[in-house]
Tab-separated table of C-alpha atoms in Angstrom:
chain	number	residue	atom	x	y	z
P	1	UNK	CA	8.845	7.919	-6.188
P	2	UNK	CA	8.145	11.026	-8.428
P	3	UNK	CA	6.247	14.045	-7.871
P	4	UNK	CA	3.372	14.904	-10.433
P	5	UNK	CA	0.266	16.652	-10.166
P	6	UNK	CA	0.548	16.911	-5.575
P	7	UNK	CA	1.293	13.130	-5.302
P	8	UNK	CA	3.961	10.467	-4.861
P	9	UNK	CA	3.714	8.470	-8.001
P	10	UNK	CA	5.450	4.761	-7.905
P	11	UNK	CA	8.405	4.555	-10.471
P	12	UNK	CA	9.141	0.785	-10.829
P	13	UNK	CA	7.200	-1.378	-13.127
P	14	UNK	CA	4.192	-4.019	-11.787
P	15	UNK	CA	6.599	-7.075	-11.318
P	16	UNK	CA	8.567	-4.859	-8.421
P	17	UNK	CA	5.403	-3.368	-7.290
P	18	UNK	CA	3.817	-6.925	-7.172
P	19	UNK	CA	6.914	-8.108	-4.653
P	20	UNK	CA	6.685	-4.880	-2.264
P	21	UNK	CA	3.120	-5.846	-1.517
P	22	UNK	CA	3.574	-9.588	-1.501
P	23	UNK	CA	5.880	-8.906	0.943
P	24	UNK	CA	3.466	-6.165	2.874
P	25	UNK	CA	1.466	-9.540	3.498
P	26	UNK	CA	4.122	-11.690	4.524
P	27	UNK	CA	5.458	-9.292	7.017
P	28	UNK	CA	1.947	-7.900	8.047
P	29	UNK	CA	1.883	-4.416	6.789
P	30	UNK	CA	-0.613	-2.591	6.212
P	31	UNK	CA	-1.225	-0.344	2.571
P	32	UNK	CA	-3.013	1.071	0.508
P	33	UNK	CA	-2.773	1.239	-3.005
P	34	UNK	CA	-4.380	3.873	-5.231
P	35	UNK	CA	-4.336	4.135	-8.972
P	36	UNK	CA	-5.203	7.490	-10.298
P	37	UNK	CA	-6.076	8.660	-13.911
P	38	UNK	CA	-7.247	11.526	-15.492
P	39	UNK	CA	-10.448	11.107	-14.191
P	40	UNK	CA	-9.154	11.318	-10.207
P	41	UNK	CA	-6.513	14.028	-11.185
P	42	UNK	CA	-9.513	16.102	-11.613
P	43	UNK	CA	-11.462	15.564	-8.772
P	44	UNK	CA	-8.314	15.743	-6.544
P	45	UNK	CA	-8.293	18.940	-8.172
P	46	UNK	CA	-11.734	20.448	-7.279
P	47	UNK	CA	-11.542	19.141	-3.571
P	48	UNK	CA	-8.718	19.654	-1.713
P	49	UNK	CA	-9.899	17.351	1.120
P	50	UNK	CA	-10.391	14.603	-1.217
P	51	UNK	CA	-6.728	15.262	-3.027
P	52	UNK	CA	-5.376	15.169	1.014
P	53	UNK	CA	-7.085	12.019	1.612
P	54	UNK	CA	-5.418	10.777	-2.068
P	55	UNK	CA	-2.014	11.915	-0.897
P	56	UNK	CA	-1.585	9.722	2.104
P	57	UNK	CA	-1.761	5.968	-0.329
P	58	UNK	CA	1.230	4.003	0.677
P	59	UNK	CA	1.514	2.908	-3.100
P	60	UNK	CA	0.165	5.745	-5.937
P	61	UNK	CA	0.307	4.145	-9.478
P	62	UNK	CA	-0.412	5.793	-12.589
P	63	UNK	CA	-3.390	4.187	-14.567
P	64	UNK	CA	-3.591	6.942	-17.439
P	65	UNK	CA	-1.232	6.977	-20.190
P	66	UNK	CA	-1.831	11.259	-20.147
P	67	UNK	CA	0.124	11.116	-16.858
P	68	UNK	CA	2.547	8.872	-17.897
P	69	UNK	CA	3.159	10.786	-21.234
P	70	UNK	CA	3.182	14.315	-18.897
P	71	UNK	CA	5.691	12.577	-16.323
P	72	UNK	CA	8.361	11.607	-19.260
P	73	UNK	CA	8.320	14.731	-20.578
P	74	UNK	CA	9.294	16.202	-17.682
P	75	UNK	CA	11.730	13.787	-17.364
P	76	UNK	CA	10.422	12.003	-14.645
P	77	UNK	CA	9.492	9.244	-15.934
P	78	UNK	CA	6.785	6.159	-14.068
P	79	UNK	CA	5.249	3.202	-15.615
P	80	UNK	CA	1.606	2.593	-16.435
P	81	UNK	CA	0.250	0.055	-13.951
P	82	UNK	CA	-3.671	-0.562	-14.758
P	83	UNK	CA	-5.649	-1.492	-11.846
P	84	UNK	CA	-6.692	-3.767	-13.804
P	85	UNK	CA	-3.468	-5.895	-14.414
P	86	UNK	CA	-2.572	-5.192	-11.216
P	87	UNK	CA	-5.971	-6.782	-9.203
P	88	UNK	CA	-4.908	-9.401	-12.083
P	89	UNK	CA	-1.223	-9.966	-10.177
P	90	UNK	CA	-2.636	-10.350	-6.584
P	91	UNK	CA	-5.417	-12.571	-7.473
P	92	UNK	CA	-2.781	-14.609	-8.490
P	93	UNK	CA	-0.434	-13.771	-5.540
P	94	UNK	CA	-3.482	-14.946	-3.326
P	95	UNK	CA	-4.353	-17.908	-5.624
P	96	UNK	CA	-1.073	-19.345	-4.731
P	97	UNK	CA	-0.541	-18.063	-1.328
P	98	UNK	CA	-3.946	-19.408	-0.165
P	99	UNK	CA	-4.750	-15.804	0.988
P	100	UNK	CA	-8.556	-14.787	1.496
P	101	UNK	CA	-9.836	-12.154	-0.411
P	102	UNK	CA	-12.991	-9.640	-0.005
P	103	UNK	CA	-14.776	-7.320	-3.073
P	104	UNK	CA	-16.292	-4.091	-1.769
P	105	UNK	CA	-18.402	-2.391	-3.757
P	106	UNK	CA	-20.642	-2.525	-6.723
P	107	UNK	CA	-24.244	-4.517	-7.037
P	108	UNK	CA	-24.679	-7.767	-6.220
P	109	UNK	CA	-25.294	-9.283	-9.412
P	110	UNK	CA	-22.093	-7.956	-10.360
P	111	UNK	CA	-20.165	-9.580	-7.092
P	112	UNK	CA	-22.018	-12.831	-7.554
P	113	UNK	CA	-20.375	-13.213	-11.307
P	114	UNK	CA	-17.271	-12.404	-9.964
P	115	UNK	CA	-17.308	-14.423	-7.095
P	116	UNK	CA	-17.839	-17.428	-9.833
P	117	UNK	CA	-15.165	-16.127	-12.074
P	118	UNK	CA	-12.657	-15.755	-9.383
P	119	UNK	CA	-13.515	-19.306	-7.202
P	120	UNK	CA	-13.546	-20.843	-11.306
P	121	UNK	CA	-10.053	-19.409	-12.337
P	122	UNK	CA	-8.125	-19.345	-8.967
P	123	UNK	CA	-9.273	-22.621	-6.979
P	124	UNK	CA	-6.846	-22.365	-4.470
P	125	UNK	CA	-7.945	-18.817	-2.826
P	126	UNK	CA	-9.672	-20.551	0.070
P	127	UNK	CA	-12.775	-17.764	0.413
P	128	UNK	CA	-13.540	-15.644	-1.795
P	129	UNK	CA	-16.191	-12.416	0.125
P	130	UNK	CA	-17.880	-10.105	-1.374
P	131	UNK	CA	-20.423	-6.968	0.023
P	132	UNK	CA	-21.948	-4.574	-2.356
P	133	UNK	CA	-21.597	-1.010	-2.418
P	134	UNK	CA	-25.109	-0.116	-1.260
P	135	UNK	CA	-24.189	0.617	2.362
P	136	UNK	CA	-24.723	2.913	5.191
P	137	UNK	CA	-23.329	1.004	8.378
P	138	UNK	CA	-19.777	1.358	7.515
P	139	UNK	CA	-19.028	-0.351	11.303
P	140	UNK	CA	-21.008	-3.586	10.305
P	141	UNK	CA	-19.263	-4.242	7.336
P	142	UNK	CA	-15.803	-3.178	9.025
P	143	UNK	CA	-16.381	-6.280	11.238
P	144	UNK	CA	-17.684	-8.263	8.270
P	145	UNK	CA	-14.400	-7.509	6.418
P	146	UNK	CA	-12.468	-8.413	9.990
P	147	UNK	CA	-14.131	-11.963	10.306
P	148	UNK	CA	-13.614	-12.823	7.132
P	149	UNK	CA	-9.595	-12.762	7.575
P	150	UNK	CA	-8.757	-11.454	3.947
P	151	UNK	CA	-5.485	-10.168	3.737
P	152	UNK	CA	-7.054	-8.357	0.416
P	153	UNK	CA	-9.306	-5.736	0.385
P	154	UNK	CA	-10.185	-4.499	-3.447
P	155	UNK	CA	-12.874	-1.887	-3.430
P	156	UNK	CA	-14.550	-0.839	-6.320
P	157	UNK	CA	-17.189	1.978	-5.353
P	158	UNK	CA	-15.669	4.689	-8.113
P	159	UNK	CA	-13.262	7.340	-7.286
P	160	UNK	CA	-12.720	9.497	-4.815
P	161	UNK	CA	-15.551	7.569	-2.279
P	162	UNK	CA	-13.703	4.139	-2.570
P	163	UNK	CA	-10.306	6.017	-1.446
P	164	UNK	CA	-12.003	8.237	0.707
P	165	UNK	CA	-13.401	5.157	2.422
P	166	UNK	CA	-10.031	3.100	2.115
P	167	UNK	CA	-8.170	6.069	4.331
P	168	UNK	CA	-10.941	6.165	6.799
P	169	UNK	CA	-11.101	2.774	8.202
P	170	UNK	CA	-7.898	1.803	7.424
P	171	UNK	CA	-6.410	1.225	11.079
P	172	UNK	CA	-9.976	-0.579	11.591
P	173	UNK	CA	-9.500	-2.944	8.688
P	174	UNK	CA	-7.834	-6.316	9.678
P	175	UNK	CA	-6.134	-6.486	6.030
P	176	UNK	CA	-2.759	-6.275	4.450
P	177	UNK	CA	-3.455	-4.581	1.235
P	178	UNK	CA	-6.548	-2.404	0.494
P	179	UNK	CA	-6.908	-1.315	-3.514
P	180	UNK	CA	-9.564	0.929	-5.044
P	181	UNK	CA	-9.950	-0.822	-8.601
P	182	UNK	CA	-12.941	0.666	-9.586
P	183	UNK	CA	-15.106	-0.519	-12.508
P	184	UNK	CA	-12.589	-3.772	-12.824
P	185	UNK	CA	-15.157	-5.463	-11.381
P	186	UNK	CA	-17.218	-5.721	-14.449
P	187	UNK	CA	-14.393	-6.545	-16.330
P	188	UNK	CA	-13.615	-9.568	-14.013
P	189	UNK	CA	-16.906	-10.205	-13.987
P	190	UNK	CA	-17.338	-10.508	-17.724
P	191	UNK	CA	-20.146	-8.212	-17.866
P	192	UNK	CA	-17.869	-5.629	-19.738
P	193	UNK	CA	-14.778	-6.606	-22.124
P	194	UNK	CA	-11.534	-4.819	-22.185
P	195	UNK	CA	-9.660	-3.300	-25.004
P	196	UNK	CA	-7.121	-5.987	-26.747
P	197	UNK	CA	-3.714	-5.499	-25.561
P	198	UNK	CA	-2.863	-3.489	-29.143
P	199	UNK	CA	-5.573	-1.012	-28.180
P	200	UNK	CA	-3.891	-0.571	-24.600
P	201	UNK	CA	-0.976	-0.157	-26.242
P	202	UNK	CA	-1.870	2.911	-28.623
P	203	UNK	CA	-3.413	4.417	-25.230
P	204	UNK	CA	-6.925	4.554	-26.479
P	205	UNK	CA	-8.723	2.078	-24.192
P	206	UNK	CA	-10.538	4.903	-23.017
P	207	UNK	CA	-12.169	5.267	-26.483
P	208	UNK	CA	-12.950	1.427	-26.827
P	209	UNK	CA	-14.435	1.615	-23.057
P	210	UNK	CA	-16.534	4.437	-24.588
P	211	UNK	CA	-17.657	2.247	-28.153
P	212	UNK	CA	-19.229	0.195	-25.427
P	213	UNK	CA	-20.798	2.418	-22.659
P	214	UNK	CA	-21.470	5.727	-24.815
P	215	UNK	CA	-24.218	7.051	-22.560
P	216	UNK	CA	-22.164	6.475	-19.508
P	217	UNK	CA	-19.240	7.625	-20.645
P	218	UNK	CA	-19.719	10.424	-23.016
P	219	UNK	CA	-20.040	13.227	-20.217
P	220	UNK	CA	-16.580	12.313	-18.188
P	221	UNK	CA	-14.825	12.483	-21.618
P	222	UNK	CA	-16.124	15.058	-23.616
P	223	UNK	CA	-17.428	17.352	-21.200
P	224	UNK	CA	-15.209	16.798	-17.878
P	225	UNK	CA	-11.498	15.466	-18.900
P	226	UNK	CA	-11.274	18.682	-21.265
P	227	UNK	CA	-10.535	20.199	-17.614
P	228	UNK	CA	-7.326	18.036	-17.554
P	229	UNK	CA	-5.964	20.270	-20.018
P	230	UNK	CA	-5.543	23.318	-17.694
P	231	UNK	CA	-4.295	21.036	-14.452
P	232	UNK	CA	-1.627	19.533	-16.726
P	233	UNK	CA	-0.583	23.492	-18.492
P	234	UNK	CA	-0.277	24.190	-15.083
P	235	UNK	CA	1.934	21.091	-13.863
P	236	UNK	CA	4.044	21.657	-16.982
P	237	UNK	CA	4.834	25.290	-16.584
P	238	UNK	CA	5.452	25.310	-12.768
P	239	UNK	CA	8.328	22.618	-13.453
């Protein structure tokens, strides 16, 4: 683990991370994993409630290349993990463990694409659950996630409510892993298309993701992640 920006950032690269929580299942641990990028830096840094609640994932992975590029130059270096490519990993993990899986969050158009990506591209998850993110009896769909028996729990209600949530319940929840992801629902989905791998690789996904949703979009990176600037002056000079 490495220390950047208040948290305990995982150091190894997906295909470790992938076998710690294949073996949380086998062993019946429970964890949470959490997968912060500029955008949750920033809230963690207007609420320090919120940045508590962050603190306490069992797995923190970095999902912004600016944290990444801040942690190696401060010579402690992590790995980019998307929670993308990682929701990509246990799908497949559950695909040929036979492990149920449940999607929180989101509308349910959205979860009923998914549902028919996911049963269409890994056949042998036997049950595939989904609720949508429009919810106010968090005790009813608590048990809804418990008689399901998923040993997954991806949640995609946007950051910090989907960790926020995650922490809250999690000695309720009847499930082995539990993973904010998100928008990756849309991407699995299909509704919205990634950035080809040679885009990922220059780190400027962000600006393809914003070709596509400009309206969306254009606030959280031109008027709110100028903020990261001061958080990460700060993190560099304190080292």
């Amino acid at each position: 683990m490495k220390k950047l920006f208040g948290l305990d950032f995982y150091d190894k690269n997906i295909h470790f991370l992938v076998e710690e929580l294949s073996n949380c299942i086998n062993v019946n641990r429970k964890v949470a994993v959490f997968t912060p990028n500029v955008d949750h830096i920033i809230n963690n840094s207007l609420d320090e409630t919120v940045a508590s609640v962050y603190s306490q994932g069992e797995y923190i992975i970095a999902d912004g290349w600016p944290l990444v590029a801040i942690s190696k130059f401060l010579k402690k270096p992590i790995t980019r993990i998307t929670g993308v490519d990682l929701m990509d990993q246990l799908l497949r993990i559950a695909d040929e463990q036979g492990l149920s899986i449940y999607f929180l969050g989101s509308t349910d158009s959205t979860l009923k694409l998914l549902k028919e990506n996911i049963e269409k591209n890994y056949s042998n998850i036997p049950r595939v659950n989904t609720h949508n993110g429009f919810f106010e009896d968090d005790i009813s769909v608590i048990e809804e996630i418990n008689k399901s028996n998923s040993q997954i729990l991806f949640v995609g209600m946007g950051n910090p409510k989907q960790e926020v949530w995650i922490k809250r319940y999690m000695d309720e929840l009847h499930i082995n892993v539990a993973i904010g992801v998100g928008g990756a629902f849309n991407i699995f989905s299909e509704e919205v298309s990634r950035a080809p791998r040679w885009v990922q690789s220059l780190g400027m996904e962000w600006f393809y993701r914003f070709l596509k949703e400009p309206k969306r979009l254009f606030h959280r990176y031109f008027i709110k992640y100028p903020k990261f600037i001061k958080i990460a002056y700060k993190e560099l000079k304190i080292k």
